[in-house]
CSV table of N, CA and C in Angstrom, one decimal:
chain,number,residue,atom,x,y,z
A,17,MET,N,-5.2,5.2,-10.0
A,17,MET,CA,-5.8,5.3,-8.7
A,17,MET,C,-4.8,4.8,-7.5
A,18,GLU,N,-4.8,5.7,-6.5
A,18,GLU,CA,-3.9,5.5,-5.2
A,18,GLU,C,-4.7,4.4,-4.5
A,19,LEU,N,-3.9,3.2,-4.3
A,19,LEU,CA,-4.3,2.2,-3.5
A,19,LEU,C,-3.5,2.0,-2.1
A,20,ILE,N,-4.2,2.3,-1.1
A,20,ILE,CA,-3.4,2.0,0.2
A,20,ILE,C,-4.2,1.1,1.1
A,21,CYS,N,-3.5,0.0,1.2
A,21,CYS,CA,-4.4,-1.0,2.2
A,21,CYS,C,-3.7,-1.0,3.6
A,22,ILE,N,-4.8,-1.5,4.5
A,22,ILE,CA,-4.3,-1.5,5.8
A,22,ILE,C,-4.7,-2.9,6.6
A,23,ASP,N,-3.9,-3.3,7.4
A,23,ASP,CA,-4.4,-4.7,8.2
A,23,ASP,C,-3.8,-4.5,9.6
A,24,LEU,N,-4.4,-5.1,10.5
A,24,LEU,CA,-4.1,-5.0,12.0
A,24,LEU,C,-4.4,-6.4,12.6
A,25,GLU,N,-3.4,-6.7,13.4
A,25,GLU,CA,-3.4,-7.8,14.2
A,25,GLU,C,-3.8,-7.4,15.7
A,26,ALA,N,-4.5,-8.3,16.4
A,26,ALA,CA,-5.2,-7.8,17.6
A,26,ALA,C,-5.0,-8.9,18.7
A,27,SER,N,-5.2,-8.4,19.9
A,27,SER,CA,-5.0,-9.3,21.2
A,27,SER,C,-6.2,-10.3,21.1
A,28,GLY,N,-7.4,-10.3,20.4
A,28,GLY,CA,-8.2,-11.1,20.1
A,28,GLY,C,-9.4,-10.7,19.5
A,29,LEU,N,-10.6,-11.2,19.3
A,29,LEU,CA,-11.6,-10.9,18.5
A,29,LEU,C,-12.9,-10.2,19.4
A,30,GLY,N,-12.8,-10.3,20.5
A,30,GLY,CA,-13.8,-9.8,21.5
A,30,GLY,C,-13.9,-8.2,21.7
A,31,ALA,N,-14.9,-7.9,22.3
A,31,ALA,CA,-15.2,-6.5,22.5
A,31,ALA,C,-14.0,-5.8,23.4
A,32,GLU,N,-13.3,-6.7,24.2
A,32,GLU,CA,-12.3,-6.0,25.1
A,32,GLU,C,-10.8,-5.9,24.3
A,33,SER,N,-10.8,-6.6,23.1
A,33,SER,CA,-9.6,-6.7,22.3
A,33,SER,C,-9.1,-5.3,21.8
A,34,TYR,N,-7.9,-5.3,21.5
A,34,TYR,CA,-7.2,-4.2,21.0
A,34,TYR,C,-6.1,-4.3,20.0
A,35,PRO,N,-5.8,-3.4,19.3
A,35,PRO,CA,-4.8,-3.7,18.1
A,35,PRO,C,-3.3,-3.9,18.7
A,36,ILE,N,-2.6,-4.7,18.2
A,36,ILE,CA,-1.3,-5.0,18.7
A,36,ILE,C,-0.1,-4.8,17.5
A,37,GLU,N,-0.7,-4.6,16.3
A,37,GLU,CA,0.3,-4.6,15.1
A,37,GLU,C,-0.5,-3.7,14.0
A,38,VAL,N,0.1,-3.1,13.5
A,38,VAL,CA,-0.5,-2.1,12.3
A,38,VAL,C,0.3,-2.0,11.3
A,39,ALA,N,0.0,-2.3,10.0
A,39,ALA,CA,0.8,-2.1,8.8
A,39,ALA,C,-0.1,-1.7,7.6
A,40,TRP,N,0.4,-1.0,6.7
A,40,TRP,CA,-0.3,-0.4,5.7
A,40,TRP,C,1.0,-0.3,4.6
A,41,VAL,N,0.3,-0.2,3.2
A,41,VAL,CA,1.2,-0.2,2.2
A,41,VAL,C,0.5,0.7,1.1
A,42,ASN,N,1.2,1.7,0.6
A,42,ASN,CA,0.6,2.6,-0.7
A,42,ASN,C,1.5,1.8,-1.8
A,43,ASP,N,0.3,1.2,-2.6
A,43,ASP,CA,0.8,0.4,-3.7
A,43,ASP,C,1.4,1.3,-4.7
A,44,GLN,N,1.0,2.5,-5.0
A,44,GLN,CA,1.3,3.4,-6.0
A,44,GLN,C,2.8,3.9,-5.7
A,45,THR,N,3.1,4.5,-4.5
A,45,THR,CA,4.4,4.9,-4.1
A,45,THR,C,5.3,3.9,-3.6
A,46,GLY,N,4.8,2.7,-3.1
A,46,GLY,CA,5.7,1.8,-2.6
A,46,GLY,C,6.2,2.1,-0.9
A,47,GLU,N,5.5,3.5,-0.4
A,47,GLU,CA,5.6,3.7,0.8
A,47,GLU,C,4.6,2.5,1.7
A,48,ARG,N,5.5,2.4,2.8
A,48,ARG,CA,4.7,1.3,3.8
A,48,ARG,C,5.4,1.5,5.2
A,49,ASP,N,4.6,1.0,6.2
A,49,ASP,CA,4.9,1.3,7.6
A,49,ASP,C,4.4,-0.2,8.1
A,50,SER,N,5.0,-0.5,9.4
A,50,SER,CA,4.6,-1.6,10.1
A,50,SER,C,5.2,-1.4,11.5
A,51,PHE,N,4.3,-1.7,12.6
A,51,PHE,CA,5.0,-1.5,13.7
A,51,PHE,C,4.0,-2.3,14.8
A,52,LEU,N,4.6,-2.6,15.9
A,52,LEU,CA,3.9,-3.2,17.1
A,52,LEU,C,3.5,-2.1,18.1
A,53,ILE,N,2.4,-2.3,18.7
A,53,ILE,CA,1.9,-1.4,19.9
A,53,ILE,C,2.0,-2.1,21.1
A,54,ASN,N,2.5,-1.2,22.2
A,54,ASN,CA,2.8,-1.7,23.6
A,54,ASN,C,1.4,-1.4,24.1
A,55,PRO,N,0.6,-2.7,24.8
A,55,PRO,CA,-0.7,-2.4,25.3
A,55,PRO,C,-0.6,-1.8,26.7
A,56,GLU,N,0.6,-2.0,27.3
A,56,GLU,CA,0.6,-1.2,28.6
A,56,GLU,C,0.7,0.4,28.6
A,57,SER,N,0.8,0.9,27.4
A,57,SER,CA,0.6,2.2,27.1
A,57,SER,C,-0.8,2.8,27.3
A,58,ALA,N,-1.6,1.9,27.3
A,58,ALA,CA,-3.1,2.1,27.5
A,58,ALA,C,-3.7,1.6,28.7
A,59,ASP,N,-4.7,2.5,29.4
A,59,ASP,CA,-5.0,2.4,30.6
A,59,ASP,C,-5.8,0.8,30.8
A,60,ASP,N,-6.6,0.4,29.9
A,60,ASP,CA,-7.5,-0.6,30.0
A,60,ASP,C,-7.3,-1.8,29.0
A,61,TRP,N,-6.2,-1.9,28.4
A,61,TRP,CA,-5.9,-2.8,27.6
A,61,TRP,C,-5.3,-4.1,28.4
A,62,HIS,N,-6.1,-4.9,28.8
A,62,HIS,CA,-5.8,-6.3,29.6
A,62,HIS,C,-5.8,-7.4,28.7
A,63,HIS,N,-6.9,-7.6,28.0
A,63,HIS,CA,-7.4,-8.9,27.3
A,63,HIS,C,-6.5,-9.4,26.5
A,64,TRP,N,-6.1,-10.7,26.6
A,64,TRP,CA,-5.2,-11.4,25.8
A,64,TRP,C,-6.0,-12.8,25.6
A,65,ASP,N,-5.9,-13.1,24.4
A,65,ASP,CA,-6.6,-14.3,23.9
A,65,ASP,C,-5.4,-15.3,23.2
A,66,ASP,N,-5.2,-16.4,24.1
A,66,ASP,CA,-4.1,-17.4,23.7
A,66,ASP,C,-4.2,-17.8,22.3
A,67,HIS,N,-5.4,-18.0,21.8
A,67,HIS,CA,-5.7,-18.7,20.7
A,67,HIS,C,-5.3,-17.7,19.6
A,68,ALA,N,-5.5,-16.2,19.8
A,68,ALA,CA,-5.2,-15.2,18.7
A,68,ALA,C,-3.6,-15.3,18.7
A,69,GLU,N,-3.0,-15.4,19.9
A,69,GLU,CA,-1.4,-15.4,19.7
A,69,GLU,C,-0.9,-16.7,18.8
A,70,GLU,N,-1.8,-17.8,19.1
A,70,GLU,CA,-1.3,-18.9,18.0
A,70,GLU,C,-1.3,-18.7,16.8
A,71,ILE,N,-2.4,-17.8,16.5
A,71,ILE,CA,-2.8,-17.3,14.9
A,71,ILE,C,-1.7,-16.5,14.4
A,72,HIS,N,-1.3,-15.1,15.3
A,72,HIS,CA,-0.5,-14.3,14.7
A,72,HIS,C,1.0,-14.6,15.1
A,73,GLY,N,1.2,-15.3,16.3
A,73,GLY,CA,2.5,-15.7,16.5
A,73,GLY,C,3.4,-14.4,17.4
A,74,ILE,N,2.5,-13.5,17.6
A,74,ILE,CA,3.0,-12.3,18.7
A,74,ILE,C,2.8,-12.4,19.9
A,75,GLU,N,3.9,-12.6,20.9
A,75,GLU,CA,3.8,-12.8,22.1
A,75,GLU,C,3.7,-11.4,22.7
A,76,ARG,N,3.1,-11.3,24.0
A,76,ARG,CA,2.7,-10.1,24.6
A,76,ARG,C,4.1,-9.6,25.3
A,77,SER,N,5.0,-10.3,25.6
A,77,SER,CA,6.2,-10.1,25.8
A,77,SER,C,7.0,-9.0,24.8
A,78,THR,N,6.7,-9.6,23.6
A,78,THR,CA,7.4,-8.9,22.6
A,78,THR,C,6.9,-7.6,22.3
A,79,LEU,N,5.6,-7.5,22.4
A,79,LEU,CA,4.8,-6.1,22.5
A,79,LEU,C,5.3,-5.3,23.5
A,80,LEU,N,5.7,-5.7,24.7
A,80,LEU,CA,6.2,-4.9,25.8
A,80,LEU,C,7.5,-4.3,25.7
A,81,GLN,N,8.2,-5.1,25.0
A,81,GLN,CA,9.5,-4.9,24.5
A,81,GLN,C,9.9,-3.8,23.3
A,82,LYS,N,9.0,-4.3,22.4
A,82,LYS,CA,9.3,-3.5,21.0
A,82,LYS,C,7.9,-2.7,20.6
A,83,GLY,N,7.0,-2.6,21.3
A,83,GLY,CA,5.9,-1.9,20.9
A,83,GLY,C,5.8,-0.4,21.0
A,84,LEU,N,5.0,0.4,20.1
A,84,LEU,CA,5.1,1.8,20.4
A,84,LEU,C,4.1,2.1,21.3
A,85,ASP,N,4.2,3.1,22.0
A,85,ASP,CA,3.4,3.7,22.8
A,85,ASP,C,2.2,4.2,21.9
A,86,ILE,N,0.9,4.1,22.4
A,86,ILE,CA,-0.3,4.3,21.7
A,86,ILE,C,-0.4,5.8,21.1
A,87,GLY,N,0.3,6.8,21.9
A,87,GLY,CA,0.2,8.1,21.4
A,87,GLY,C,1.0,8.4,20.1
A,88,LYS,N,2.3,7.6,20.4
A,88,LYS,CA,3.3,7.7,19.2
A,88,LYS,C,2.7,6.8,17.9
A,89,ALA,N,2.0,5.9,18.2
A,89,ALA,CA,1.3,5.3,17.0
A,89,ALA,C,0.4,5.8,16.3
A,90,CYS,N,-0.5,6.7,17.2
A,90,CYS,CA,-1.4,7.4,16.4
A,90,CYS,C,-0.8,8.5,15.7
A,91,LEU,N,0.1,9.2,16.3
A,91,LEU,CA,0.8,10.3,15.5
A,91,LEU,C,1.4,9.9,14.3
A,92,ARG,N,2.1,8.7,14.3
A,92,ARG,CA,2.7,8.1,13.3
A,92,ARG,C,1.8,8.1,12.0
A,93,LEU,N,0.7,7.2,12.5
A,93,LEU,CA,-0.4,6.9,11.3
A,93,LEU,C,-0.8,8.3,10.8
A,94,ASN,N,-1.2,9.2,11.6
A,94,ASN,CA,-1.9,10.5,11.0
A,94,ASN,C,-0.9,11.3,10.5
A,95,GLN,N,0.4,11.4,10.7
A,95,GLN,CA,1.5,12.2,9.9
A,95,GLN,C,1.6,11.4,8.5
A,96,LYS,N,1.5,10.1,8.4
A,96,LYS,CA,1.9,9.6,7.2
A,96,LYS,C,0.6,9.5,6.1
A,97,LEU,N,-0.5,9.4,7.0
A,97,LEU,CA,-1.7,9.0,6.1
A,97,LEU,C,-2.8,10.1,6.1
A,98,LYS,N,-2.5,11.3,6.4
A,98,LYS,CA,-3.4,12.4,6.5
A,98,LYS,C,-4.2,12.6,5.2
A,99,GLY,N,-5.5,12.7,5.2
A,99,GLY,CA,-6.1,12.9,4.2
A,99,GLY,C,-6.4,11.8,3.3
A,100,LYS,N,-5.8,10.6,3.5
A,100,LYS,CA,-6.1,9.4,2.6
A,100,LYS,C,-7.1,8.4,3.0
A,101,THR,N,-7.5,7.7,2.1
A,101,THR,CA,-8.6,6.6,2.5
A,101,THR,C,-7.9,5.2,2.3
A,102,LEU,N,-7.8,4.5,3.4
A,102,LEU,CA,-7.3,3.3,3.5
A,102,LEU,C,-8.3,2.0,3.3
A,103,ILE,N,-7.9,1.1,2.4
A,103,ILE,CA,-8.9,0.1,2.4
A,103,ILE,C,-8.4,-1.1,3.2
A,104,SER,N,-9.4,-1.7,3.7
A,104,SER,CA,-9.5,-2.9,4.5
A,104,SER,C,-10.3,-4.0,4.2
A,105,ASP,N,-9.9,-5.3,4.0
A,105,ASP,CA,-10.5,-6.4,3.6
A,105,ASP,C,-11.4,-7.0,4.8
A,106,ALA,N,-11.2,-6.4,6.0
A,106,ALA,CA,-12.0,-6.7,7.2
A,106,ALA,C,-12.4,-5.5,7.8
A,107,PHE,N,-13.2,-4.8,7.1
A,107,PHE,CA,-13.5,-3.4,7.5
A,107,PHE,C,-13.9,-3.2,9.0
A,108,GLU,N,-14.9,-4.2,9.3
A,108,GLU,CA,-15.6,-3.9,10.6
A,108,GLU,C,-14.7,-4.1,11.6
A,109,PHE,N,-13.7,-5.1,11.5
A,109,PHE,CA,-12.8,-5.4,12.6
A,109,PHE,C,-11.7,-4.3,12.6
A,110,ASP,N,-11.1,-4.1,11.5
A,110,ASP,CA,-10.0,-3.2,11.5
A,110,ASP,C,-10.4,-1.7,11.8
A,111,LEU,N,-11.7,-1.2,11.5
A,111,LEU,CA,-12.1,0.0,12.0
A,111,LEU,C,-12.7,0.1,13.4
A,112,PHE,N,-12.8,-1.1,14.1
A,112,PHE,CA,-13.0,-1.1,15.5
A,112,PHE,C,-11.6,-1.0,16.1
A,113,TRP,N,-10.7,-1.6,15.6
A,113,TRP,CA,-9.3,-1.7,16.3
A,113,TRP,C,-8.8,-0.2,16.2
A,114,ILE,N,-9.0,0.4,14.7
A,114,ILE,CA,-8.5,1.8,14.8
A,114,ILE,C,-9.1,2.8,15.6
A,115,THR,N,-10.3,2.5,15.9
A,115,THR,CA,-11.1,3.3,16.7
A,115,THR,C,-10.6,3.4,18.0
A,116,ARG,N,-10.5,1.9,18.6
A,116,ARG,CA,-9.9,1.6,19.9
A,116,ARG,C,-8.7,2.5,20.2
A,117,LEU,N,-7.9,2.2,19.2
A,117,LEU,CA,-6.5,2.9,19.3
A,117,LEU,C,-6.6,4.5,19.5
A,118,PHE,N,-7.3,5.0,18.6
A,118,PHE,CA,-7.4,6.5,18.7
A,118,PHE,C,-8.2,6.9,19.8
A,119,GLU,N,-9.3,6.2,20.3
A,119,GLU,CA,-10.0,6.7,21.6
A,119,GLU,C,-9.3,6.6,22.7
A,120,ALA,N,-8.3,5.7,22.9
A,120,ALA,CA,-7.5,5.4,23.9
A,120,ALA,C,-6.5,6.7,24.1
A,121,THR,N,-6.2,7.5,23.0
A,121,THR,CA,-5.4,8.5,23.1
A,121,THR,C,-6.2,9.9,23.1
A,122,GLY,N,-7.3,9.9,22.6
A,122,GLY,CA,-8.1,11.1,22.5
A,122,GLY,C,-7.6,11.8,21.2
A,123,ILE,N,-7.0,11.3,20.4
A,123,ILE,CA,-6.4,12.0,19.2
A,123,ILE,C,-7.4,11.4,18.0
A,124,GLN,N,-7.8,12.5,17.0
A,124,GLN,CA,-8.7,12.0,16.0
A,124,GLN,C,-7.7,11.6,14.8
A,125,PRO,N,-8.2,10.5,14.2
A,125,PRO,CA,-7.6,10.0,12.9
A,125,PRO,C,-7.6,11.1,11.9
A,126,SER,N,-6.6,11.4,11.0
A,126,SER,CA,-6.4,12.3,9.9
A,126,SER,C,-6.8,11.5,8.6
A,127,PHE,N,-7.3,10.2,8.8
A,127,PHE,CA,-7.6,9.6,7.7
A,127,PHE,C,-8.8,8.6,7.9
A,128,ARG,N,-9.2,8.0,6.7
A,128,ARG,CA,-10.4,7.3,6.4
A,128,ARG,C,-10.1,5.7,6.4
A,129,VAL,N,-11.1,4.9,6.9
A,129,VAL,CA,-10.9,3.5,6.4
A,129,VAL,C,-11.9,3.1,5.7
A,130,ALA,N,-11.9,2.4,4.7
A,130,ALA,CA,-13.1,1.8,4.0
A,130,ALA,C,-13.0,0.4,3.7
A,131,GLY,N,-13.9,-0.1,3.2
A,131,GLY,CA,-14.0,-1.5,2.8
A,131,GLY,C,-13.9,-1.8,1.6
A,132,LEU,N,-13.7,-3.0,1.2
A,132,LEU,CA,-13.2,-3.5,-0.4
A,132,LEU,C,-14.6,-3.0,-1.3
A,133,ASP,N,-15.7,-2.7,-0.7
A,133,ASP,CA,-16.9,-2.2,-1.5
A,133,ASP,C,-16.5,-0.8,-2.2
A,134,ARG,N,-15.5,-0.1,-1.6
A,134,ARG,CA,-15.1,1.2,-2.1
A,134,ARG,C,-14.4,1.1,-3.2
A,135,ILE,N,-13.8,0.0,-3.7
A,135,ILE,CA,-13.0,-0.1,-4.9
A,135,ILE,C,-13.2,-1.4,-5.7
A,136,LEU,N,-14.1,-2.3,-5.3
A,136,LEU,CA,-14.3,-3.5,-5.9
A,136,LEU,C,-16.0,-3.7,-6.1
A,137,ASN,N,-16.4,-4.1,-7.4
A,137,ASN,CA,-17.8,-4.2,-7.4
A,137,ASN,C,-18.2,-5.8,-6.8
A,138,LYS,N,-19.4,-6.1,-6.8
A,138,LYS,CA,-19.9,-7.2,-6.1
A,138,LYS,C,-19.1,-8.6,-6.6
A,139,GLU,N,-19.3,-8.7,-7.7
A,139,GLU,CA,-18.5,-9.8,-8.5
A,139,GLU,C,-16.9,-10.0,-7.9
A,140,GLN,N,-16.4,-8.6,-8.1
A,140,GLN,CA,-14.9,-8.7,-7.8
A,140,GLN,C,-14.8,-9.1,-6.2
A,141,ARG,N,-15.6,-8.7,-5.5
A,141,ARG,CA,-15.4,-8.8,-4.0
A,141,ARG,C,-15.7,-10.6,-3.8
A,142,ILE,N,-16.6,-11.1,-4.6
A,142,ILE,CA,-16.8,-12.5,-4.5
A,142,ILE,C,-15.4,-13.3,-4.9
A,143,GLN,N,-14.9,-12.8,-6.0
A,143,GLN,CA,-13.6,-13.5,-6.6
A,143,GLN,C,-12.7,-13.0,-5.4
A,144,PHE,N,-12.5,-11.9,-5.2
A,144,PHE,CA,-11.4,-11.6,-4.0
A,144,PHE,C,-11.6,-12.7,-3.0
A,145,GLY,N,-12.9,-13.0,-2.4
A,145,GLY,CA,-13.0,-13.7,-1.3
A,145,GLY,C,-12.3,-15.3,-1.6
A,146,PHE,N,-12.7,-15.7,-2.8
A,146,PHE,CA,-12.2,-17.1,-3.2
A,146,PHE,C,-10.6,-16.9,-3.2
A,147,LEU,N,-10.1,-16.0,-4.0
A,147,LEU,CA,-8.7,-15.9,-4.0
A,147,LEU,C,-7.9,-15.7,-2.8
A,148,ALA,N,-8.5,-14.8,-1.8
A,148,ALA,CA,-7.9,-14.6,-0.6
A,148,ALA,C,-7.8,-16.1,0.5
A,149,ARG,N,-9.0,-16.7,0.1
A,149,ARG,CA,-9.0,-18.0,1.1
A,149,ARG,C,-8.1,-19.2,0.5
A,150,ALA,N,-7.7,-18.9,-0.6
A,150,ALA,CA,-6.6,-20.0,-1.3
A,150,ALA,C,-5.2,-19.4,-0.9
A,151,GLN,N,-5.0,-18.2,-0.6
A,151,GLN,CA,-3.8,-17.6,-0.1
A,151,GLN,C,-3.4,-18.2,1.2
A,152,PHE,N,-2.1,-18.5,1.4
A,152,PHE,CA,-1.6,-18.9,2.7
A,152,PHE,C,-1.2,-17.7,3.5
A,153,ARG,N,-2.2,-17.3,4.4
A,153,ARG,CA,-2.2,-16.0,5.3
A,153,ARG,C,-1.2,-16.4,6.4
A,154,ARG,N,-0.2,-15.2,6.5
A,154,ARG,CA,0.7,-15.6,7.6
A,154,ARG,C,0.3,-14.9,8.9
A,155,HIS,N,-0.8,-14.0,8.9
A,155,HIS,CA,-1.3,-13.3,9.9
A,155,HIS,C,-0.5,-12.6,10.6
A,156,ARG,N,0.5,-11.9,9.9
A,156,ARG,CA,1.2,-10.6,10.5
A,156,ARG,C,0.9,-9.4,9.4
A,157,ALA,N,0.8,-8.4,10.0
A,157,ALA,CA,-0.1,-7.2,9.4
A,157,ALA,C,0.7,-6.9,7.9
A,158,LEU,N,2.0,-6.7,7.9
A,158,LEU,CA,2.5,-6.3,6.7
A,158,LEU,C,2.5,-7.4,5.5
A,159,GLN,N,2.8,-8.6,6.0
A,159,GLN,CA,2.5,-9.6,4.8
A,159,GLN,C,1.0,-9.7,4.2
A,160,ASP,N,0.2,-9.7,5.2
A,160,ASP,CA,-1.2,-9.7,4.8
A,160,ASP,C,-1.5,-8.7,4.1
A,161,VAL,N,-1.0,-7.4,4.3
A,161,VAL,CA,-1.4,-6.2,3.5
A,161,VAL,C,-0.9,-6.3,1.9
A,162,GLU,N,0.3,-7.1,1.9
A,162,GLU,CA,0.9,-7.5,0.6
A,162,GLU,C,0.0,-8.5,-0.1
A,163,ASP,N,-0.5,-9.4,0.5
A,163,ASP,CA,-1.3,-10.4,0.2
A,163,ASP,C,-2.8,-9.8,-0.3
A,164,ILE,N,-3.2,-8.9,0.5
A,164,ILE,CA,-4.5,-8.2,0.0
A,164,ILE,C,-4.4,-7.2,-1.3
A,165,ILE,N,-3.2,-6.7,-1.5
A,165,ILE,CA,-3.0,-5.9,-2.5
A,165,ILE,C,-3.0,-6.8,-3.8
A,166,GLN,N,-2.2,-8.0,-3.6
A,166,GLN,CA,-2.1,-8.9,-4.8
A,166,GLN,C,-3.5,-9.4,-5.1
A,167,CYS,N,-4.4,-9.8,-4.1
A,167,CYS,CA,-5.6,-10.2,-4.6
A,167,CYS,C,-6.5,-8.9,-5.2
A,168,ILE,N,-6.3,-7.9,-4.8
A,168,ILE,CA,-7.1,-6.7,-5.4
A,168,ILE,C,-6.7,-6.7,-6.6
A,169,LYS,N,-5.3,-6.5,-6.9
A,169,LYS,CA,-5.0,-6.4,-8.4
A,169,LYS,C,-5.2,-7.4,-9.3
A,170,ALA,N,-5.3,-8.6,-8.8
A,170,ALA,CA,-5.7,-9.9,-9.5
A,170,ALA,C,-7.2,-9.6,-10.0
A,171,VAL,N,-8.2,-9.2,-9.2
A,171,VAL,CA,-9.4,-9.3,-9.6
A,171,VAL,C,-9.8,-8.1,-10.4
A,172,GLN,N,-9.0,-6.9,-10.1
A,172,GLN,CA,-9.3,-5.8,-10.9
A,172,GLN,C,-8.7,-6.0,-12.5
A,173,THR,N,-7.8,-6.7,-12.6
A,173,THR,CA,-7.0,-6.7,-13.9
A,173,THR,C,-7.4,-7.9,-14.8
A,174,GLU,N,-7.8,-9.2,-14.2
A,174,GLU,CA,-8.1,-10.3,-14.8
A,174,GLU,C,-9.4,-10.2,-15.3
A,175,PRO,N,-9.6,-10.5,-16.9
A,175,PRO,CA,-10.9,-10.4,-17.5
A,175,PRO,C,-11.8,-11.5,-16.8
A,176,GLY,N,-12.9,-11.1,-16.3
A,176,GLY,CA,-13.9,-12.1,-15.6
A,176,GLY,C,-13.5,-12.4,-14.3
A,177,GLY,N,-12.3,-11.9,-13.7
A,177,GLY,CA,-11.9,-12.3,-12.4
A,177,GLY,C,-10.5,-13.0,-12.4
A,178,CYS,N,-10.4,-13.8,-11.3
A,178,CYS,CA,-9.1,-14.7,-11.2
A,178,CYS,C,-8.9,-15.5,-12.1
């Protein structure tokens, strides 16, 4: 089974927040991508939560210098992930930010995002939660995706869980 996981970092957790970093990894092929997003390329992306910055460590000035334009970000995701289903361990948040990104451009995503329930049963999701909480999360999208895949594989392969 092809396992592609996605993770996003954001400007905050509120309704005005927006994605600032996206990463995904295809565990089967090893293909991966990670990039920052320039919030100034969107008309109404002004919200910035200093507490969120403390967690992910990405400064707004870095996004302005190194971030992709939102249109280029959407096209890049669509090109690489067309027809795929991506797994997120924080489905509601990541879907919100993916939707916010694509709505800001008027482009439709060519892929779907699903939660852990798509690939893990209830017991495995509980085990995943315990294992994920025990990990040291760096809160950078690519490292988090790698950690998520490690947890998923652990609960899928271990007899009785972790």
